PDB file of C-alpha atoms in Angstrom:
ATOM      1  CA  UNK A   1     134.716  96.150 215.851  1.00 34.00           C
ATOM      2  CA  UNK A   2     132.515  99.027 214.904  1.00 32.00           C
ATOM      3  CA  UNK A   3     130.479 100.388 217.647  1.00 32.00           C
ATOM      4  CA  UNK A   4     127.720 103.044 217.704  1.00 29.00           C
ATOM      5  CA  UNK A   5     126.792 104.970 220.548  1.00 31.00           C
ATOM      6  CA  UNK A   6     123.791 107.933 220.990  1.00 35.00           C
ATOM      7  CA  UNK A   7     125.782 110.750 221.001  1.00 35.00           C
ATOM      8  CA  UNK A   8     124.558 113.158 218.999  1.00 40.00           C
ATOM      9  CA  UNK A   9     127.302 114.061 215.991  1.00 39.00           C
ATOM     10  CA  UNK A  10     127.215 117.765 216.785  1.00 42.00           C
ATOM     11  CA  UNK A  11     128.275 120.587 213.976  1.00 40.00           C
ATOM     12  CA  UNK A  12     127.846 117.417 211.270  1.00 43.00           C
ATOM     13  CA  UNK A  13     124.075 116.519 209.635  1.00 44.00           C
ATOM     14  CA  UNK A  14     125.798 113.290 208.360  1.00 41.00           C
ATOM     15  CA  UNK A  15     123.565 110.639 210.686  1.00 44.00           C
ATOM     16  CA  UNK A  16     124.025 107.551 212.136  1.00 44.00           C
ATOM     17  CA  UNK A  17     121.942 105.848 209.592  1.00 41.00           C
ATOM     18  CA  UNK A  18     124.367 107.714 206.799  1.00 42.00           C
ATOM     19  CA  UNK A  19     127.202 106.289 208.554  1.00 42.00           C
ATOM     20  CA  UNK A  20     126.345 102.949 208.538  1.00 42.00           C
ATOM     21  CA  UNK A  21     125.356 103.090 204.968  1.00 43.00           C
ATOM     22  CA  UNK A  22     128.748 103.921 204.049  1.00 47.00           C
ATOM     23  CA  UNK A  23     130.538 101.389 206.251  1.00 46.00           C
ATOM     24  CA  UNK A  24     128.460  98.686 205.018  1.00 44.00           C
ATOM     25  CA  UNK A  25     128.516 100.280 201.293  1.00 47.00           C
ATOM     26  CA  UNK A  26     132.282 100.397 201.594  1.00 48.00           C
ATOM     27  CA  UNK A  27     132.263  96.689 202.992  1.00 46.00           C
ATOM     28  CA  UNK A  28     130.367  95.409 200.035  1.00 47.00           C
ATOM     29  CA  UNK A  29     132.241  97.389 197.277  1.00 59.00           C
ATOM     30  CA  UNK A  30     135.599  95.492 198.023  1.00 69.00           C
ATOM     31  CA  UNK A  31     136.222  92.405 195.732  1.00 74.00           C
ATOM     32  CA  UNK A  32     139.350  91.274 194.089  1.00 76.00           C
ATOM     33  CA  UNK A  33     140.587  92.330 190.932  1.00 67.00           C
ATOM     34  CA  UNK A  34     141.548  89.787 188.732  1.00 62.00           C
ATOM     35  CA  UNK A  35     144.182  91.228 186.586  1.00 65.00           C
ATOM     36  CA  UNK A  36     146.155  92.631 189.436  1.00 64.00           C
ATOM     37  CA  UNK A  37     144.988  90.415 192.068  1.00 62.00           C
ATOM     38  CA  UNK A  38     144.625  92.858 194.181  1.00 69.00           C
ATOM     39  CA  UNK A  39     141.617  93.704 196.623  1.00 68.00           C
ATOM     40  CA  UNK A  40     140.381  96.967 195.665  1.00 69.00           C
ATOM     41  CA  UNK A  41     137.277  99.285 196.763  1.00 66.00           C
ATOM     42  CA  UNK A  42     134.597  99.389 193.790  1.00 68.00           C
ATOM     43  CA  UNK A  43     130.712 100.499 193.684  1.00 66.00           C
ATOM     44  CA  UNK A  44     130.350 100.700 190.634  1.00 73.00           C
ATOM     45  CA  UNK A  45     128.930  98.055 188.128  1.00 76.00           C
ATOM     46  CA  UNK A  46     129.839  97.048 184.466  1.00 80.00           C
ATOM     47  CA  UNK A  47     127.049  98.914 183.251  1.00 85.00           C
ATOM     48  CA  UNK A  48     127.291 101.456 185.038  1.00 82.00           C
ATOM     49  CA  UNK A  49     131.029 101.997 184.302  1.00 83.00           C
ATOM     50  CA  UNK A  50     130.925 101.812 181.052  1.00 89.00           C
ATOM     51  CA  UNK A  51     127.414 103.961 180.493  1.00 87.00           C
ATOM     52  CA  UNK A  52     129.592 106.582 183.244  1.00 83.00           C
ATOM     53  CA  UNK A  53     132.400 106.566 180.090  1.00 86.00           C
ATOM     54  CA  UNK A  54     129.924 106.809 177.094  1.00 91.00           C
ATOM     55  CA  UNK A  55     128.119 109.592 178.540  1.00 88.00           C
ATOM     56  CA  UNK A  56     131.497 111.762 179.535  1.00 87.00           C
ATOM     57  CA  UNK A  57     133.419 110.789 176.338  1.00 93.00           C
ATOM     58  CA  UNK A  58     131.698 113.396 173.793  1.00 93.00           C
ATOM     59  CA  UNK A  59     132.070 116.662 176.815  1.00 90.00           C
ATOM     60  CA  UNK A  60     135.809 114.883 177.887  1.00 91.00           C
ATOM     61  CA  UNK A  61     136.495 114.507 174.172  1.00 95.00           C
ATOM     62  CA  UNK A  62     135.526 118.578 173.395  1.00 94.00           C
ATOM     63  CA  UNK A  63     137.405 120.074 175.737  1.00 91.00           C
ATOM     64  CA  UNK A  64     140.650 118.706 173.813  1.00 93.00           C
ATOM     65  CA  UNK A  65     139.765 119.920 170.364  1.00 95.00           C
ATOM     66  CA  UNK A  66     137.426 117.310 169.632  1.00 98.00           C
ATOM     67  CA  UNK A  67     138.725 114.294 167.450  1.00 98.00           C
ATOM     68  CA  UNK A  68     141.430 114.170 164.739  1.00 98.00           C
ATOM     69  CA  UNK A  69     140.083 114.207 161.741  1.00 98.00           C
ATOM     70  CA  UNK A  70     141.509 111.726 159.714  1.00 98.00           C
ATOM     71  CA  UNK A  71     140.229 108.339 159.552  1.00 98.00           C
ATOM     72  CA  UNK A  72     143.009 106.233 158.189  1.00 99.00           C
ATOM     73  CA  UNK A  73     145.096 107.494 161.736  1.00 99.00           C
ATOM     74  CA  UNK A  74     142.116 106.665 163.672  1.00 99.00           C
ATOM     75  CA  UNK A  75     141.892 102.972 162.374  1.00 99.00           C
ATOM     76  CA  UNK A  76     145.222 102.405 162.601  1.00 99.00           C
ATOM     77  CA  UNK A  77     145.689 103.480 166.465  1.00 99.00           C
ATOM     78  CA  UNK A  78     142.327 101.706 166.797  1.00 99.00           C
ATOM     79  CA  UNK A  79     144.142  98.615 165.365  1.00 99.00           C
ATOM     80  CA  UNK A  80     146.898  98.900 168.046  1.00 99.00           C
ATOM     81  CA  UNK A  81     144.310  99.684 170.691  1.00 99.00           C
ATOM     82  CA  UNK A  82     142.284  96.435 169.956  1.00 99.00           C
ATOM     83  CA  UNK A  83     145.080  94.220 169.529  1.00 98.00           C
ATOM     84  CA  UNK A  84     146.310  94.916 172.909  1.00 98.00           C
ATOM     85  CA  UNK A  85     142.826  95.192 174.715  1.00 98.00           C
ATOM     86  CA  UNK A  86     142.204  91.187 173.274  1.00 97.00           C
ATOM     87  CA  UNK A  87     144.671  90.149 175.768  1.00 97.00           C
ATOM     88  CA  UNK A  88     143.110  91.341 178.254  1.00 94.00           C
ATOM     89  CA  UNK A  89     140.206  88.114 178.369  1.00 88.00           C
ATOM     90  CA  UNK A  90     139.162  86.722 181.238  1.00 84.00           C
ATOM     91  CA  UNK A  91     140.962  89.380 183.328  1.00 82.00           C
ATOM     92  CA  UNK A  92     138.403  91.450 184.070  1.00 77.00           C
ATOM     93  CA  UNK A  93     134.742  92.976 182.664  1.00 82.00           C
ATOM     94  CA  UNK A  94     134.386  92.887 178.461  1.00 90.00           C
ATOM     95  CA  UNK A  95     134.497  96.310 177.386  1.00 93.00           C
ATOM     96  CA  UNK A  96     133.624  98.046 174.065  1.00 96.00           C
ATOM     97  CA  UNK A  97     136.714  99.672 173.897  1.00 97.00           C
ATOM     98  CA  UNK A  98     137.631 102.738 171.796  1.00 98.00           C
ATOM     99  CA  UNK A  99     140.866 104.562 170.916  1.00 99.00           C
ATOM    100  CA  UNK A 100     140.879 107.888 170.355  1.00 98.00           C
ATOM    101  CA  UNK A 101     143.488 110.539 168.952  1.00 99.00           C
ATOM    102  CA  UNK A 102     142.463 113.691 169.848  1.00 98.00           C
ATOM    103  CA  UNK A 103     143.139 116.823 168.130  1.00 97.00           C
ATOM    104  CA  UNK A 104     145.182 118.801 171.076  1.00 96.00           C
ATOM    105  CA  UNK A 105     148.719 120.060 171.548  1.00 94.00           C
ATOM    106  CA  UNK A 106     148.858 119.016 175.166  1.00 91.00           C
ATOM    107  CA  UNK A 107     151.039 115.850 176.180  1.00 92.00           C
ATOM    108  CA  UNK A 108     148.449 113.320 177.678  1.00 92.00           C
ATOM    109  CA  UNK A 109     147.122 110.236 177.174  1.00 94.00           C
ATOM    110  CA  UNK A 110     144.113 109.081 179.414  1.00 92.00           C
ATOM    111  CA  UNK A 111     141.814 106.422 179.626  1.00 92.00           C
ATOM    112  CA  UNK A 112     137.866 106.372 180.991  1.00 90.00           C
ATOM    113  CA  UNK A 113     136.071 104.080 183.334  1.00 86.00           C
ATOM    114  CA  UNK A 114     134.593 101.013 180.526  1.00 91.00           C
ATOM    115  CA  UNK A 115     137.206 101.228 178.028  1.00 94.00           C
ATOM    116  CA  UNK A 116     137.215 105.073 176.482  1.00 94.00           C
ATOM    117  CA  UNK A 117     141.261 105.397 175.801  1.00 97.00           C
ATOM    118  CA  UNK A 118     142.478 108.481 174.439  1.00 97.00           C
ATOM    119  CA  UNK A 119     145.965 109.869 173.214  1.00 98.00           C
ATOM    120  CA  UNK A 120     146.536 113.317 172.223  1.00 97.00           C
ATOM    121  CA  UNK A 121     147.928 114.352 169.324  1.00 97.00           C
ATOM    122  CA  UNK A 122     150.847 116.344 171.029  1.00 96.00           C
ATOM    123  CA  UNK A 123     151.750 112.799 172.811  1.00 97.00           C
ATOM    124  CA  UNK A 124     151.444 110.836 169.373  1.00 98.00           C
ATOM    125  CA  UNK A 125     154.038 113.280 167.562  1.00 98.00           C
ATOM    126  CA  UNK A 126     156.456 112.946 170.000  1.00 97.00           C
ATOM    127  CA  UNK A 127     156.956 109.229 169.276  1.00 98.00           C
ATOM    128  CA  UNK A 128     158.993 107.649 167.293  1.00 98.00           C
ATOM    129  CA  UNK A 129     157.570 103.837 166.848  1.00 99.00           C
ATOM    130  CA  UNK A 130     154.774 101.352 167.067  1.00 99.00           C
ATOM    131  CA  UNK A 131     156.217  99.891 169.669  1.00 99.00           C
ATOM    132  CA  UNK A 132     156.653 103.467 172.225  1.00 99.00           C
ATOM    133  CA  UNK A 133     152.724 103.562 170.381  1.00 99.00           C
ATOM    134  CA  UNK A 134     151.448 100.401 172.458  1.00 99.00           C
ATOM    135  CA  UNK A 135     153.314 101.484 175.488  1.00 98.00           C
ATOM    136  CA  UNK A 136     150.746 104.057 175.727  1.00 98.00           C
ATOM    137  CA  UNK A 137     148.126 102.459 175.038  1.00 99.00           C
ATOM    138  CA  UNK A 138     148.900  99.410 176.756  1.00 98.00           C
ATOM    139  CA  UNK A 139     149.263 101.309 179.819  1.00 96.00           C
ATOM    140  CA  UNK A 140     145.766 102.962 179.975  1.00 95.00           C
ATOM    141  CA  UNK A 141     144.285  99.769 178.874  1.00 97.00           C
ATOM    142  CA  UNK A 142     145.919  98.404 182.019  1.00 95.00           C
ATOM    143  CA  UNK A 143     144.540 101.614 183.810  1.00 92.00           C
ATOM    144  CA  UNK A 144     141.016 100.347 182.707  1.00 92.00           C
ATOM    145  CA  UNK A 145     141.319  96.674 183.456  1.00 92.00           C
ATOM    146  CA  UNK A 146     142.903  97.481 187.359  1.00 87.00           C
ATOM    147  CA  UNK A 147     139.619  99.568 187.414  1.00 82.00           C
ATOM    148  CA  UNK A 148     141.518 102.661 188.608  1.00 75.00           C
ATOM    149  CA  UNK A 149     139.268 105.492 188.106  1.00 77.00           C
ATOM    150  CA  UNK A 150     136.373 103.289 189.318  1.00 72.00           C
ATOM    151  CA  UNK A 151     137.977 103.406 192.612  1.00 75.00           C
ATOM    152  CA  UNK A 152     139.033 107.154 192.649  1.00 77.00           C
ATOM    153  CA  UNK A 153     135.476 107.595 191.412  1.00 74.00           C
ATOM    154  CA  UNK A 154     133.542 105.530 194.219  1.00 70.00           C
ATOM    155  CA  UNK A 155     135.732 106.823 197.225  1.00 72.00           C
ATOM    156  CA  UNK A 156     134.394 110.301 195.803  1.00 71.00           C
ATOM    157  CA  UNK A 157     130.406 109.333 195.109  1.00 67.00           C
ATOM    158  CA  UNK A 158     130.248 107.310 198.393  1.00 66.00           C
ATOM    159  CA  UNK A 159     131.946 110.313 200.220  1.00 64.00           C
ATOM    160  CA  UNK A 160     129.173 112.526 198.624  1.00 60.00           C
ATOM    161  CA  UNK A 161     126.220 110.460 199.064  1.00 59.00           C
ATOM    162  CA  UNK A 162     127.673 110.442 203.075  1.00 37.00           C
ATOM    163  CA  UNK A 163     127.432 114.437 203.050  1.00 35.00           C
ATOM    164  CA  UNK A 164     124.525 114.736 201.132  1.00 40.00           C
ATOM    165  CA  UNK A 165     122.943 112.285 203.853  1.00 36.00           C
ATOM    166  CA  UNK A 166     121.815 109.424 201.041  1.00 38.00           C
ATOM    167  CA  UNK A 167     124.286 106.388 200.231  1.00 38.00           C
ATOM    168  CA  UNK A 168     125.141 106.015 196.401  1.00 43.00           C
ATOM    169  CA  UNK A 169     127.170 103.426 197.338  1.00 42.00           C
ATOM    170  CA  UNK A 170     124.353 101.293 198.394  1.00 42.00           C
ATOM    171  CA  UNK A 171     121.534 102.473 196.077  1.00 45.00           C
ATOM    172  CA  UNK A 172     120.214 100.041 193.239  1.00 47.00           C
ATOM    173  CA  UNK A 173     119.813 102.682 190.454  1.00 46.00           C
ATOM    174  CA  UNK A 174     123.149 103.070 187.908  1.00 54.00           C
ATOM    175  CA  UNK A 175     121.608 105.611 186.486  1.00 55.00           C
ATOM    176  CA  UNK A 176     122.171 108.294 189.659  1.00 54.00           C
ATOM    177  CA  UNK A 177     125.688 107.000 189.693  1.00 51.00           C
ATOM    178  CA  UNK A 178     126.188 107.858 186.279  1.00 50.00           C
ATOM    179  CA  UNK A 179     124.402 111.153 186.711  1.00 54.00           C
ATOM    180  CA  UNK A 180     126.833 111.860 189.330  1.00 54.00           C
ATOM    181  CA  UNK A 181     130.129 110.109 188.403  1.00 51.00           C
ATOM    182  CA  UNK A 182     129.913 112.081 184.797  1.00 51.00           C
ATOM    183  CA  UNK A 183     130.427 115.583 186.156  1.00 58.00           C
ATOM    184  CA  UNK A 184     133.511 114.213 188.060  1.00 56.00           C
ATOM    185  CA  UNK A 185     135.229 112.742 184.961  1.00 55.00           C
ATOM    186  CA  UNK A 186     134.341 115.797 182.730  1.00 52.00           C
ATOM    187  CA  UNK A 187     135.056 118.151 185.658  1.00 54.00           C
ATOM    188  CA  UNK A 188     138.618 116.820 186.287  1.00 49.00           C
ATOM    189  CA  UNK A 189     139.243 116.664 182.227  1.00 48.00           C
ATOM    190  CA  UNK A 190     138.454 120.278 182.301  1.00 42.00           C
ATOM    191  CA  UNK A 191     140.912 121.086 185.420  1.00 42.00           C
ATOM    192  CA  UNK A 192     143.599 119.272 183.016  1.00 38.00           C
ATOM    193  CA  UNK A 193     144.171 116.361 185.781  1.00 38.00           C
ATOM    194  CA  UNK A 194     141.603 113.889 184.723  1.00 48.00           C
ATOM    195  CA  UNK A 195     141.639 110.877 187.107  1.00 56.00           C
ATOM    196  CA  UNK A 196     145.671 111.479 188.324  1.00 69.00           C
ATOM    197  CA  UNK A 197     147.006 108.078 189.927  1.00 79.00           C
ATOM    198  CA  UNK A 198     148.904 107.364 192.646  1.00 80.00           C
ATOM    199  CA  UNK A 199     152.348 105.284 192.605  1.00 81.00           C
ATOM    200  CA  UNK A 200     151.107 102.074 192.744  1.00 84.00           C
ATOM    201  CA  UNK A 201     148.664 102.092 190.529  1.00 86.00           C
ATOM    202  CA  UNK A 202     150.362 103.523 188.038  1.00 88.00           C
ATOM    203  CA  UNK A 203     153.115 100.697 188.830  1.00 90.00           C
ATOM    204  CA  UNK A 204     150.240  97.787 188.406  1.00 91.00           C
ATOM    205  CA  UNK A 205     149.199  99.992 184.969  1.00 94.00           C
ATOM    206  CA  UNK A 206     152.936  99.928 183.613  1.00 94.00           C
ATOM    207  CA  UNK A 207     153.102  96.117 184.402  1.00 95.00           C
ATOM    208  CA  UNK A 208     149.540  95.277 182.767  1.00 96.00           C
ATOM    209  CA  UNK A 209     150.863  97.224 179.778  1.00 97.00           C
ATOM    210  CA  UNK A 210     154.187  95.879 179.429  1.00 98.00           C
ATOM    211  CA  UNK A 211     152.028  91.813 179.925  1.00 97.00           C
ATOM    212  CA  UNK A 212     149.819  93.281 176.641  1.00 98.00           C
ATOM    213  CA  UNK A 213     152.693  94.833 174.500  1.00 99.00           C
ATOM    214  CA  UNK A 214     154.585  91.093 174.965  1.00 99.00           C
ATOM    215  CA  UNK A 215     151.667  89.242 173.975  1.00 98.00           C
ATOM    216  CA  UNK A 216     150.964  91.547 171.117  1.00 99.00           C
ATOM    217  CA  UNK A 217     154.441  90.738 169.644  1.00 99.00           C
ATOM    218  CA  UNK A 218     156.106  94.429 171.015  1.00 99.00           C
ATOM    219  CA  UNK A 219     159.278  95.098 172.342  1.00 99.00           C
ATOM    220  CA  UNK A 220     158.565  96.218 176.248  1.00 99.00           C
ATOM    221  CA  UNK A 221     161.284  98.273 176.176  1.00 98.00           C
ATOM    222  CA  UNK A 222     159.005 100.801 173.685  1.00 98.00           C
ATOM    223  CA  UNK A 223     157.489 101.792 177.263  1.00 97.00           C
ATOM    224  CA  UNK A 224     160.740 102.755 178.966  1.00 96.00           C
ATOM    225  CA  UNK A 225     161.597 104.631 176.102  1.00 97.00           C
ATOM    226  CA  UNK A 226     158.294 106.383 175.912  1.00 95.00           C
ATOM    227  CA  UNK A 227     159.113 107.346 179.881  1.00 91.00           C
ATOM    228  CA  UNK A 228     162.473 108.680 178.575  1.00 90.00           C
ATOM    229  CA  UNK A 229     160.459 111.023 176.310  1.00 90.00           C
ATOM    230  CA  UNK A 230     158.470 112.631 179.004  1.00 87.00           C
ATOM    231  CA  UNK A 231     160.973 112.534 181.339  1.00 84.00           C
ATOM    232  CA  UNK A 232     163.019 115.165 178.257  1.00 83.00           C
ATOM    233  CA  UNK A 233     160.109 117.485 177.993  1.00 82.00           C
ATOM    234  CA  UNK A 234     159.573 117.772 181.535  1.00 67.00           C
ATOM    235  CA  UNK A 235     163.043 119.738 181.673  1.00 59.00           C
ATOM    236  CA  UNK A 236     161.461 122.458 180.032  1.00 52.00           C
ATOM    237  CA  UNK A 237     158.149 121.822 181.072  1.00 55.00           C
ATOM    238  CA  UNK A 238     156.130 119.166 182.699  1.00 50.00           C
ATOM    239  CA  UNK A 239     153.794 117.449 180.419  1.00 49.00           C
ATOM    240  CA  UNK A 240     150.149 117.093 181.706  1.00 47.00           C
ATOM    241  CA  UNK A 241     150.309 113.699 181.455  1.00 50.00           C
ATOM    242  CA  UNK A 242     153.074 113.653 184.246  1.00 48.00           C
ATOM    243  CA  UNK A 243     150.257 115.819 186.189  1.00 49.00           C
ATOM    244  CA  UNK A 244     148.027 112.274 185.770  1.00 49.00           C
ATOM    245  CA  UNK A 245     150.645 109.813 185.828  1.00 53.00           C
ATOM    246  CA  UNK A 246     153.433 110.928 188.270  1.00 51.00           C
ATOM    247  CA  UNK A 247     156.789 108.775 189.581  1.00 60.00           C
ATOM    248  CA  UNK A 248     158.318 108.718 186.172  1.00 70.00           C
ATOM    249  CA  UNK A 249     161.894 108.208 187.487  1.00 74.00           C
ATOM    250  CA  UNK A 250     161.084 105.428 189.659  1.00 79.00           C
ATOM    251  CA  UNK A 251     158.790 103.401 186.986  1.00 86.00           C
ATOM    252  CA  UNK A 252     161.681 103.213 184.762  1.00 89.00           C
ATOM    253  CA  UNK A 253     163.706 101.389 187.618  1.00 91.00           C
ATOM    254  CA  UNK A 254     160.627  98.978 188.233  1.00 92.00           C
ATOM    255  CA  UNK A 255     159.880  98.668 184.201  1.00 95.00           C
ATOM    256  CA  UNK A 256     163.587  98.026 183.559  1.00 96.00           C
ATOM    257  CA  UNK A 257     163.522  95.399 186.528  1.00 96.00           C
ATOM    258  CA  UNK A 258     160.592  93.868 185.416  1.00 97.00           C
ATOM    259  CA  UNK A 259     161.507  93.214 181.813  1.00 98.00           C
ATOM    260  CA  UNK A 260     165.005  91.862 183.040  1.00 98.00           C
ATOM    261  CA  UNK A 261     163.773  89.343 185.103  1.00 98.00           C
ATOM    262  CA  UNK A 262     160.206  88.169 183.197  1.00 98.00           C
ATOM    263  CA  UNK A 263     160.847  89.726 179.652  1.00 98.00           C
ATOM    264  CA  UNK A 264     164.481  89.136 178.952  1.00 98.00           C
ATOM    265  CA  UNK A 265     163.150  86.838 176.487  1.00 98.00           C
ATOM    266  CA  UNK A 266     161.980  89.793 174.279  1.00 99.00           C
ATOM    267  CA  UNK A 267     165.088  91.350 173.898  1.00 98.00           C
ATOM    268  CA  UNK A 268     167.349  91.017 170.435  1.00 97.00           C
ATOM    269  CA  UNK A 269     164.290  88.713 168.909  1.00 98.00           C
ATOM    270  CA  UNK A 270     162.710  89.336 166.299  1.00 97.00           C
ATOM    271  CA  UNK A 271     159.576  88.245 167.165  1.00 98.00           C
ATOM    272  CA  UNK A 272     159.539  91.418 169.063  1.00 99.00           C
ATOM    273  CA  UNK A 273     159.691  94.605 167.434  1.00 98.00           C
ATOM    274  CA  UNK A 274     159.237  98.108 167.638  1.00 99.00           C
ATOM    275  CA  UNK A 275     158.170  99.063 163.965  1.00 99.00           C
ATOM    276  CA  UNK A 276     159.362 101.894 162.927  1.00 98.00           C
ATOM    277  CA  UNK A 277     158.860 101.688 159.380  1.00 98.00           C
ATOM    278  CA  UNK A 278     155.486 100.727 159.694  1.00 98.00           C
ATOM    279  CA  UNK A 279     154.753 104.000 162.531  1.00 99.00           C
ATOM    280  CA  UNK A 280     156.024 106.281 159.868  1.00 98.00           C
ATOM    281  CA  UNK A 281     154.219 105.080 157.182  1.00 98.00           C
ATOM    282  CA  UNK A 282     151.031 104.900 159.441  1.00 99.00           C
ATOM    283  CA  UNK A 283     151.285 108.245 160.963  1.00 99.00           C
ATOM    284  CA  UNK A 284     150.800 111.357 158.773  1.00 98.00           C
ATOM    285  CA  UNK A 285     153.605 114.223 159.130  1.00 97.00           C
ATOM    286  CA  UNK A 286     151.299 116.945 159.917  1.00 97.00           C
ATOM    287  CA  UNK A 287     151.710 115.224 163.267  1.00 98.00           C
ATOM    288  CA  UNK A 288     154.939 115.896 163.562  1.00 96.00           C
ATOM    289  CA  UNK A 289     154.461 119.247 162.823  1.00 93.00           C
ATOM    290  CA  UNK A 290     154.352 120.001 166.690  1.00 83.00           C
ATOM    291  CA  UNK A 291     154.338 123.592 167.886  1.00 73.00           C
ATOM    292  CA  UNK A 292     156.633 123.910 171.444  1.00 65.00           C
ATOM    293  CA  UNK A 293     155.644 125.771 174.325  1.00 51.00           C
ATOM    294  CA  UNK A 294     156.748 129.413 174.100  1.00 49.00           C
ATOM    295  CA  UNK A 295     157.198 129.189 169.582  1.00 51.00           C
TER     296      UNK A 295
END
């Protein structure tokens, strides 16, 4: 039971009437999630989600080099990207999804609230097939779907709107959320940990992604071996992708567990492949041209 009494809140301007705004703000953001079935603390609407992603995706986009300028890559990761993201129906909000290769040396891959997914070149030329391909971008998809930097980002705008003495969390307009969820995504892109995830949701991400890669006709085990190829370069030194997405050790026990019990299925069938052939022919060499740390 919540109870209020008179006493002033002394060394704080946060007021009562603040305080209830976020209790009741936080009360009405939680709903369940239906890919992950899971309930989860969200704010934010469709529209303003994805409007929060279109807006940051040009600043978020620059401050890796800007795009990769070669079409015939683009389509083809957007090809991946899509193919994976139509399995995703009915298990959440329709997004106009993009897929992005951006033109940096840095090891990430990321995705933005409403459906803005982006791998860097450095990641992209440090794989070796289609499959390790849709591991990655099955797994931010599955970011986007479990809505997990719509709850980092509403935990921070409600938490704002408490100090600043207003209540995002309750107000009717998308448009301030957007004005102030936008600096957050572009801020933490800049600070080279854009929207970093805890252990669990990066668990329910690795499982949405594996569910897509099956459906798409991929061998899930492209995803453990894509978590073998971090894992290498962290030896030397950490990725920034292992900034955003820690636990890598302990995902590749779950992942392997998972696709033993639900997945064996996939395994030595060849209606499940990992396409190397095809990922060679599709990506150009210049990417994998890759200049280490310290040459």
């Amino acid at each position: 039971m919540l109870m209020i009494t008179n006493m002033p809140l002394r060394g704080s301007r946060i007021s009562v009437v603040a305080l209830l705004l976020l209790v009741f703000g936080a009360v009405a953001g939680c709903s369940v999630n239906p890919a992950t079935g899971r309930t989860q603390f969200n704010i934010l609407s469709t529209s303003t989600e994805i409007n929060m992603g279109l807006e940051a995706k040009p600043q978020v986009t620059e401050q890796y080099g800007g795009e990769v300028k070669d079409p015939a890559l683009q389509k083809y990761v957007t090809g991946i990207g899509m193919k994976l993201a139509s399995f995703t129906e009915g298990e959440g909000p329709s997004y106009p999804w993009s897929f992005t290769v951006l033109d940096s040396d840095v090891v990430n891959a990321f995705a933005l609230p409403g459906g803005q997914v982006f791998i860097t070149r450095g990641l992209l030329g440090r794989l070796s097939n289609e499959a390790q391909l849709a591991g990655v971008l099955g797994h931010e998809i599955g970011h986007a779907v479990a809505q997990h930097g719509d709850e980092k980002i509403s935990r921070q705008l409600i938490l704002a709107g408490v100090v600043a003495g207003t209540a995002v969390a309750t107000s009717n307009s998308d448009d301030k959320a957007v004005k102030e969820g936008v600096p957050l995504l572009v801020g933490a892109a800049g600070q080279g940990f854009l929207l970093s995830y805890d252990r669990s949701q990066e668990l329910e991400a690795d499982m949405l992604g594996v569910r897509y890669m099956v459906k798409a006709g991929y061998n899930p085990m492209g995803q453990i071996q894509v978590m073998k190829v971090l894992a290498s370069l962290s030896s030397v030194r950490q990725p920034e992708i292992l900034s955003t997405h820690p636990h890598p050790e302990k995902r590749v026990t779950k992942l392997e567990k998972l696709i033993h019990d639900k997945y064996a299925f996939t395994q030595n069938n060849p209606n499940y492949g990992f396409y190397e052939e095809r990922f060679r022919r599709s990506v150009p060499a210049y990417i994998f041209d890759i200049k280490e740390p310290g040459n």
